[in-house]
Amino acid sequence: MKRILITSAIIATFTAHALAQSNNIKLQNTIAIEPTDSKAAIIAKASHVVPTPNQLSALKNEFIAFIHFGPNTFTRMEWGNGKEDPKIFDLKELHTDQWCQAMKTAGMKMVLLTVKHHDGFVLWQSRYTKHGIMSSGFEDGRGDILKELSASCKKYGLKLGIYLSPADLFQMEDAAGLYGNLSKTTTRTIPRAVAGRPFANQTKFQFEVDDYNEYFLNQLFEVLTEYGPIDEVWFDGAHPKTKGGQQYNYLAWKKLIHTLAPKAVIFGREDIRWCGNEAGATRNTEWNVLPFSENPDMATHFPDLTDKDLGSDEQLYKAKFLHYQQAETNTSIREGWFYRDDDKQKVRSADDVFDIYERSVGGNSTFLLNIPPNRNGKFSDEDVKVLNEVGKRINDTYGKDLFAGAKGAKQVLDNNLHTYVLLNNQQKSIEITTLKPVTVNRIVIQEDIAGFSERVTQHQLEAWIGNKWQKIAEATNVGYKRILRFPEITTSKFRLTVLSSRANPAIATISAHYYRTHPPQLQFTRDANGLTTISPKMHEFGWKPHGENATANLNKGVAIYYTTNGSVPNASANKYTGPVQIAKGEVKAIAIIKNEKGAIASETFGIVKKDWKLLAADSEMNRRTAGMAFDANKQSYWLSASNDAEHKIALDLDNSYNLTGFIYTPPAQFLDGMMEKGVIQISNDGQTWTDAETFEFGNLINDPTPRTHYFKKVISAKYIQVKATLIAGGKKALAIAELDFLAK
Ligand code: FUL
């Protein structure tokens, strides 16, 4: 049985191969599937779906920046509500040169600014609203953040993009707001003339749209014509709320963008897509040729981007259209998208950012890293340090090709994406011989995707070691770029073999690199009794941190030190020899190898939960018992019934504590019970409850990560109740993976 299966798989590969070569299919960005197309014909078509020149140039940016800035920077919220007084945006200084300098040093090529986030507050001098920078105290209401950023971008040679949120809470909440106001669709001229504020750009459009779409188009017109070339327009799919069945006239938006910013790619529609999470996770196989059920040019339904598999052959067989739509891996350098504070908001280490860089850029995607400026209008020092270090590592590692001057096909050694070796059934391998032995632990491979699409489905790298070929690394697709990571080897002969492909693949570049490995990143796990383990961090998402099976070797000679008093650990701190009891508070740990210090890991633990008792919970669904909300296991979660009038869980903490905050961990695998708003209640007897403090968390569905709420005043309690008052996304049940209480 097994043998037959293998044989038929091979035949299928070759048939597709033959078809793709002989069929003379035109290279296109979108190819329709006919009902009569066989599986092989579909794969042949897939291997002719190519990026547009704009998409290709966006891919070549590789590492780009996001800037989330606005009222949330001052309210410390993830999502605003649209009712903020513009004066809340109390900015006294703005240092866009400092942002650009740091981004440039990190090796980033473009920056995207949230010119309007969901709260509707605009960061530029719009003619069409007063809800923005013009009503703040910043430069007496005359400041313009987009303008200053655009000038700094020119100075530092960075491209500029804009994030303009379609969801607009100000326009929903304001009495005269335009969002969902049920206005008529009529012919509107864009831009609408405003007395005393003429446009230099004389282009005019006429669209059949309603009030909110007109407003949105007018704003797009301003930001696309008055701030220099715009290279990306980012449409967020997230909606804290909607109103009045508001629809978006995307085709009008697109027409305007294509006319005014012909080089811009559009995120959230057909050009670029979300990678499916906001945590920096990447897929082992990220395809950019994707199946669509409608023509992506007009589509209103997009594939579920959180799926594990978006573009395998099996997925493509279901398609009505095949379309090139590249992934952008977006995450924040800090916990949350907006700046909150310097000491309680964790910042990713350079190890972590560099690792995401290698997995995303080296995994057929673009890395979009958010750096939120602080309330002084600057990137905080710690963020700048991380950006500098990441830039240095990228440069040290990828700035030098160890195959330079090597023998082999010059088309793959010239670092040119448009010269290539076209492999075929006779030639499936490319051999490279260096003049002297080289020590490498990274190989970069690229396909000529513009000329031949992404075709490799499986490949391996071998090295000549001990007088024979030995497999060093193996991976699936390549596409724009694949970075293979493996334990270092020293040799002078390398061989790349394509084991399977959708059609003859065009290998455009192969380069070799060396990354000097650093002491490992650390992670903590604590059980219900408070027993805490500190260990090197493994990556949940497929790629091991230092290549296949390399961890054991690389972690040799590692010593781990930790502190529990908030001080920075060094070699004279507590030496970690095995699990330690941690009652509560902040633990910091560091790995040291031969005097070299790794990144500091830190975690603030709540009080130990082993003696907590459940007093009451509104209900529990089968096998999702209330005890799972405090069993020190983030995988299990409590789920209440959806038809309860109220959702709450009451606990006896066994002792009275001076509580300073709490952590809500939502279940990452179940997005329908996220606690967006709630109230903390306390009691003297575990029966009568009084409100102590309300809380609110934004953006839980896209980013289901633990959220900390610090209490405004210390709350002394033995009996405590958490009551949800709003579940995200209009859902009805409450789900809690873990509750933790922080105490003095
Ligand atoms: C999400 C938004 O809701 C977040 O606030 C953030 O802007 C992120 C990039 O996209 O969907």
JSON list of C-alpha atoms in Angstrom, two decimals, residues 16-143:
[
{"chain": "A", "resi": 16, "resn": "ALA", "atom": "CA", "xyz": [2.65, 18.53, -13.17]},
{"chain": "A", "resi": 17, "resn": "HIS", "atom": "CA", "xyz": [6.18, 19.27, -14.21]},
{"chain": "A", "resi": 18, "resn": "ALA", "atom": "CA", "xyz": [5.63, 18.28, -17.77]},
{"chain": "A", "resi": 19, "resn": "LEU", "atom": "CA", "xyz": [2.37, 20.20, -18.00]},
{"chain": "A", "resi": 20, "resn": "ALA", "atom": "CA", "xyz": [3.77, 23.38, -16.57]},
{"chain": "A", "resi": 21, "resn": "GLN", "atom": "CA", "xyz": [6.57, 23.38, -19.07]},
{"chain": "A", "resi": 22, "resn": "SER", "atom": "CA", "xyz": [4.61, 22.45, -22.13]},
{"chain": "A", "resi": 23, "resn": "ASN", "atom": "CA", "xyz": [1.42, 24.40, -21.52]},
{"chain": "A", "resi": 24, "resn": "ASN", "atom": "CA", "xyz": [2.77, 27.78, -22.32]},
{"chain": "A", "resi": 25, "resn": "ILE", "atom": "CA", "xyz": [0.82, 29.36, -19.49]},
{"chain": "A", "resi": 26, "resn": "LYS", "atom": "CA", "xyz": [1.28, 33.11, -19.27]},
{"chain": "A", "resi": 27, "resn": "LEU", "atom": "CA", "xyz": [2.89, 34.49, -16.13]},
{"chain": "A", "resi": 28, "resn": "GLN", "atom": "CA", "xyz": [0.23, 36.42, -14.23]},
{"chain": "A", "resi": 29, "resn": "ASN", "atom": "CA", "xyz": [-0.56, 37.82, -10.81]},
{"chain": "A", "resi": 30, "resn": "THR", "atom": "CA", "xyz": [-3.95, 36.05, -10.78]},
{"chain": "A", "resi": 31, "resn": "ILE", "atom": "CA", "xyz": [-4.97, 32.99, -12.79]},
{"chain": "A", "resi": 32, "resn": "ALA", "atom": "CA", "xyz": [-8.52, 31.68, -12.94]},
{"chain": "A", "resi": 33, "resn": "ILE", "atom": "CA", "xyz": [-9.19, 27.96, -12.52]},
{"chain": "A", "resi": 34, "resn": "GLU", "atom": "CA", "xyz": [-11.58, 26.32, -14.95]},
{"chain": "A", "resi": 35, "resn": "PRO", "atom": "CA", "xyz": [-14.02, 23.67, -13.69]},
{"chain": "A", "resi": 36, "resn": "THR", "atom": "CA", "xyz": [-12.42, 21.23, -16.10]},
{"chain": "A", "resi": 37, "resn": "ASP", "atom": "CA", "xyz": [-8.86, 21.79, -14.82]},
{"chain": "A", "resi": 38, "resn": "SER", "atom": "CA", "xyz": [-7.25, 18.64, -13.49]},
{"chain": "A", "resi": 39, "resn": "LYS", "atom": "CA", "xyz": [-5.16, 18.72, -10.33]},
{"chain": "A", "resi": 40, "resn": "ALA", "atom": "CA", "xyz": [-2.04, 18.73, -12.46]},
{"chain": "A", "resi": 41, "resn": "ALA", "atom": "CA", "xyz": [-3.39, 21.63, -14.51]},
{"chain": "A", "resi": 42, "resn": "ILE", "atom": "CA", "xyz": [-4.06, 23.60, -11.32]},
{"chain": "A", "resi": 43, "resn": "ILE", "atom": "CA", "xyz": [-0.51, 23.05, -10.10]},
{"chain": "A", "resi": 44, "resn": "ALA", "atom": "CA", "xyz": [0.81, 24.01, -13.53]},
{"chain": "A", "resi": 45, "resn": "LYS", "atom": "CA", "xyz": [-1.16, 27.26, -13.28]},
{"chain": "A", "resi": 46, "resn": "ALA", "atom": "CA", "xyz": [0.07, 27.86, -9.72]},
{"chain": "A", "resi": 47, "resn": "SER", "atom": "CA", "xyz": [3.63, 27.69, -10.95]},
{"chain": "A", "resi": 48, "resn": "HIS", "atom": "CA", "xyz": [2.96, 30.65, -13.23]},
{"chain": "A", "resi": 49, "resn": "VAL", "atom": "CA", "xyz": [1.48, 32.99, -10.62]},
{"chain": "A", "resi": 50, "resn": "VAL", "atom": "CA", "xyz": [3.98, 35.77, -10.02]},
{"chain": "A", "resi": 51, "resn": "PRO", "atom": "CA", "xyz": [4.25, 38.95, -7.93]},
{"chain": "A", "resi": 52, "resn": "THR", "atom": "CA", "xyz": [3.61, 42.36, -9.50]},
{"chain": "A", "resi": 53, "resn": "PRO", "atom": "CA", "xyz": [6.64, 44.69, -9.70]},
{"chain": "A", "resi": 54, "resn": "ASN", "atom": "CA", "xyz": [5.26, 46.55, -6.65]},
{"chain": "A", "resi": 55, "resn": "GLN", "atom": "CA", "xyz": [4.90, 43.32, -4.68]},
{"chain": "A", "resi": 56, "resn": "LEU", "atom": "CA", "xyz": [8.41, 42.28, -5.62]},
{"chain": "A", "resi": 57, "resn": "SER", "atom": "CA", "xyz": [9.84, 45.58, -4.52]},
{"chain": "A", "resi": 58, "resn": "ALA", "atom": "CA", "xyz": [7.90, 45.27, -1.23]},
{"chain": "A", "resi": 59, "resn": "LEU", "atom": "CA", "xyz": [9.43, 41.82, -0.73]},
{"chain": "A", "resi": 60, "resn": "LYS", "atom": "CA", "xyz": [12.87, 43.28, -1.32]},
{"chain": "A", "resi": 61, "resn": "ASN", "atom": "CA", "xyz": [12.32, 45.69, 1.58]},
{"chain": "A", "resi": 62, "resn": "GLU", "atom": "CA", "xyz": [12.48, 42.58, 3.81]},
{"chain": "A", "resi": 63, "resn": "PHE", "atom": "CA", "xyz": [12.53, 44.39, 7.17]},
{"chain": "A", "resi": 64, "resn": "ILE", "atom": "CA", "xyz": [10.15, 47.31, 7.73]},
{"chain": "A", "resi": 65, "resn": "ALA", "atom": "CA", "xyz": [8.82, 49.32, 10.67]},
{"chain": "A", "resi": 66, "resn": "PHE", "atom": "CA", "xyz": [5.44, 50.07, 12.12]},
{"chain": "A", "resi": 67, "resn": "ILE", "atom": "CA", "xyz": [4.83, 53.11, 14.32]},
{"chain": "A", "resi": 68, "resn": "HIS", "atom": "CA", "xyz": [1.77, 53.03, 16.57]},
{"chain": "A", "resi": 69, "resn": "PHE", "atom": "CA", "xyz": [1.33, 56.49, 18.04]},
{"chain": "A", "resi": 70, "resn": "GLY", "atom": "CA", "xyz": [-1.73, 58.44, 19.12]},
{"chain": "A", "resi": 71, "resn": "PRO", "atom": "CA", "xyz": [-4.04, 59.05, 22.10]},
{"chain": "A", "resi": 72, "resn": "ASN", "atom": "CA", "xyz": [-3.44, 55.44, 23.26]},
{"chain": "A", "resi": 73, "resn": "THR", "atom": "CA", "xyz": [0.19, 56.41, 23.89]},
{"chain": "A", "resi": 74, "resn": "PHE", "atom": "CA", "xyz": [-1.15, 58.73, 26.57]},
{"chain": "A", "resi": 75, "resn": "THR", "atom": "CA", "xyz": [-4.08, 56.70, 27.90]},
{"chain": "A", "resi": 76, "resn": "ARG", "atom": "CA", "xyz": [-1.99, 53.49, 27.94]},
{"chain": "A", "resi": 77, "resn": "MET", "atom": "CA", "xyz": [-4.83, 51.62, 26.19]},
{"chain": "A", "resi": 78, "resn": "GLU", "atom": "CA", "xyz": [-4.47, 49.19, 23.30]},
{"chain": "A", "resi": 79, "resn": "TRP", "atom": "CA", "xyz": [-7.69, 50.40, 21.74]},
{"chain": "A", "resi": 80, "resn": "GLY", "atom": "CA", "xyz": [-9.19, 53.82, 22.26]},
{"chain": "A", "resi": 81, "resn": "ASN", "atom": "CA", "xyz": [-12.92, 54.43, 22.25]},
{"chain": "A", "resi": 82, "resn": "GLY", "atom": "CA", "xyz": [-13.23, 57.47, 19.98]},
{"chain": "A", "resi": 83, "resn": "LYS", "atom": "CA", "xyz": [-14.49, 59.62, 22.83]},
{"chain": "A", "resi": 84, "resn": "GLU", "atom": "CA", "xyz": [-11.06, 60.84, 23.91]},
{"chain": "A", "resi": 85, "resn": "ASP", "atom": "CA", "xyz": [-10.57, 64.57, 24.29]},
{"chain": "A", "resi": 86, "resn": "PRO", "atom": "CA", "xyz": [-7.90, 65.47, 21.67]},
{"chain": "A", "resi": 87, "resn": "LYS", "atom": "CA", "xyz": [-6.04, 67.31, 24.44]},
{"chain": "A", "resi": 88, "resn": "ILE", "atom": "CA", "xyz": [-5.16, 63.86, 25.84]},
{"chain": "A", "resi": 89, "resn": "PHE", "atom": "CA", "xyz": [-2.58, 63.73, 23.08]},
{"chain": "A", "resi": 90, "resn": "ASP", "atom": "CA", "xyz": [-0.27, 65.83, 25.22]},
{"chain": "A", "resi": 91, "resn": "LEU", "atom": "CA", "xyz": [2.85, 65.75, 23.09]},
{"chain": "A", "resi": 92, "resn": "LYS", "atom": "CA", "xyz": [5.54, 68.29, 23.87]},
{"chain": "A", "resi": 93, "resn": "GLU", "atom": "CA", "xyz": [8.38, 67.06, 21.68]},
{"chain": "A", "resi": 94, "resn": "LEU", "atom": "CA", "xyz": [8.69, 64.98, 18.55]},
{"chain": "A", "resi": 95, "resn": "HIS", "atom": "CA", "xyz": [11.91, 63.29, 17.41]},
{"chain": "A", "resi": 96, "resn": "THR", "atom": "CA", "xyz": [11.21, 61.65, 14.07]},
{"chain": "A", "resi": 97, "resn": "ASP", "atom": "CA", "xyz": [14.92, 61.90, 13.12]},
{"chain": "A", "resi": 98, "resn": "GLN", "atom": "CA", "xyz": [15.73, 59.72, 16.11]},
{"chain": "A", "resi": 99, "resn": "TRP", "atom": "CA", "xyz": [13.12, 57.16, 14.95]},
{"chain": "A", "resi": 100, "resn": "CYS", "atom": "CA", "xyz": [14.54, 57.11, 11.43]},
{"chain": "A", "resi": 101, "resn": "GLN", "atom": "CA", "xyz": [18.12, 56.91, 12.57]},
{"chain": "A", "resi": 102, "resn": "ALA", "atom": "CA", "xyz": [17.30, 53.86, 14.73]},
{"chain": "A", "resi": 103, "resn": "MET", "atom": "CA", "xyz": [15.25, 52.17, 11.99]},
{"chain": "A", "resi": 104, "resn": "LYS", "atom": "CA", "xyz": [17.96, 52.76, 9.44]},
{"chain": "A", "resi": 105, "resn": "THR", "atom": "CA", "xyz": [20.61, 51.30, 11.74]},
{"chain": "A", "resi": 106, "resn": "ALA", "atom": "CA", "xyz": [18.42, 48.24, 12.19]},
{"chain": "A", "resi": 107, "resn": "GLY", "atom": "CA", "xyz": [18.46, 47.72, 8.42]},
{"chain": "A", "resi": 108, "resn": "MET", "atom": "CA", "xyz": [14.80, 48.61, 7.89]},
{"chain": "A", "resi": 109, "resn": "LYS", "atom": "CA", "xyz": [13.74, 50.00, 4.52]},
{"chain": "A", "resi": 110, "resn": "MET", "atom": "CA", "xyz": [10.30, 51.48, 5.12]},
{"chain": "A", "resi": 111, "resn": "VAL", "atom": "CA", "xyz": [8.15, 52.85, 7.93]},
{"chain": "A", "resi": 112, "resn": "LEU", "atom": "CA", "xyz": [4.37, 52.72, 8.25]},
{"chain": "A", "resi": 113, "resn": "LEU", "atom": "CA", "xyz": [2.72, 55.28, 10.54]},
{"chain": "A", "resi": 114, "resn": "THR", "atom": "CA", "xyz": [-0.72, 54.89, 12.11]},
{"chain": "A", "resi": 115, "resn": "VAL", "atom": "CA", "xyz": [-1.97, 58.21, 10.74]},
{"chain": "A", "resi": 116, "resn": "LYS", "atom": "CA", "xyz": [-5.40, 57.21, 12.08]},
{"chain": "A", "resi": 117, "resn": "HIS", "atom": "CA", "xyz": [-5.94, 54.26, 14.43]},
{"chain": "A", "resi": 118, "resn": "HIS", "atom": "CA", "xyz": [-9.36, 52.85, 15.37]},
{"chain": "A", "resi": 119, "resn": "ASP", "atom": "CA", "xyz": [-10.05, 55.82, 17.70]},
{"chain": "A", "resi": 120, "resn": "GLY", "atom": "CA", "xyz": [-10.32, 58.11, 14.65]},
{"chain": "A", "resi": 121, "resn": "PHE", "atom": "CA", "xyz": [-7.74, 60.66, 15.86]},
{"chain": "A", "resi": 122, "resn": "VAL", "atom": "CA", "xyz": [-5.67, 61.91, 12.92]},
{"chain": "A", "resi": 123, "resn": "LEU", "atom": "CA", "xyz": [-1.95, 62.66, 13.13]},
{"chain": "A", "resi": 124, "resn": "TRP", "atom": "CA", "xyz": [-1.90, 65.01, 10.13]},
{"chain": "A", "resi": 125, "resn": "GLN", "atom": "CA", "xyz": [-3.56, 68.36, 9.38]},
{"chain": "A", "resi": 126, "resn": "SER", "atom": "CA", "xyz": [-6.68, 66.99, 7.76]},
{"chain": "A", "resi": 127, "resn": "ARG", "atom": "CA", "xyz": [-9.20, 69.36, 6.19]},
{"chain": "A", "resi": 128, "resn": "TYR", "atom": "CA", "xyz": [-12.03, 66.99, 6.97]},
{"chain": "A", "resi": 129, "resn": "THR", "atom": "CA", "xyz": [-12.08, 66.61, 10.74]},
{"chain": "A", "resi": 130, "resn": "LYS", "atom": "CA", "xyz": [-11.15, 68.45, 13.89]},
{"chain": "A", "resi": 131, "resn": "HIS", "atom": "CA", "xyz": [-10.62, 65.20, 15.77]},
{"chain": "A", "resi": 132, "resn": "GLY", "atom": "CA", "xyz": [-6.87, 65.06, 15.69]},
{"chain": "A", "resi": 133, "resn": "ILE", "atom": "CA", "xyz": [-3.58, 66.78, 16.09]},
{"chain": "A", "resi": 134, "resn": "MET", "atom": "CA", "xyz": [-5.12, 70.18, 15.11]},
{"chain": "A", "resi": 135, "resn": "SER", "atom": "CA", "xyz": [-7.16, 70.13, 18.34]},
{"chain": "A", "resi": 136, "resn": "SER", "atom": "CA", "xyz": [-4.30, 69.03, 20.57]},
{"chain": "A", "resi": 137, "resn": "GLY", "atom": "CA", "xyz": [-1.82, 71.28, 22.31]},
{"chain": "A", "resi": 138, "resn": "PHE", "atom": "CA", "xyz": [1.05, 69.96, 20.16]},
{"chain": "A", "resi": 139, "resn": "GLU", "atom": "CA", "xyz": [2.68, 72.97, 18.47]},
{"chain": "A", "resi": 140, "resn": "ASP", "atom": "CA", "xyz": [-0.45, 74.95, 19.32]},
{"chain": "A", "resi": 141, "resn": "GLY", "atom": "CA", "xyz": [-2.51, 72.68, 17.11]},
{"chain": "A", "resi": 142, "resn": "ARG", "atom": "CA", "xyz": [-0.32, 73.30, 14.07]},
{"chain": "A", "resi": 143, "resn": "GLY", "atom": "CA", "xyz": [1.86, 70.18, 14.32]}
]
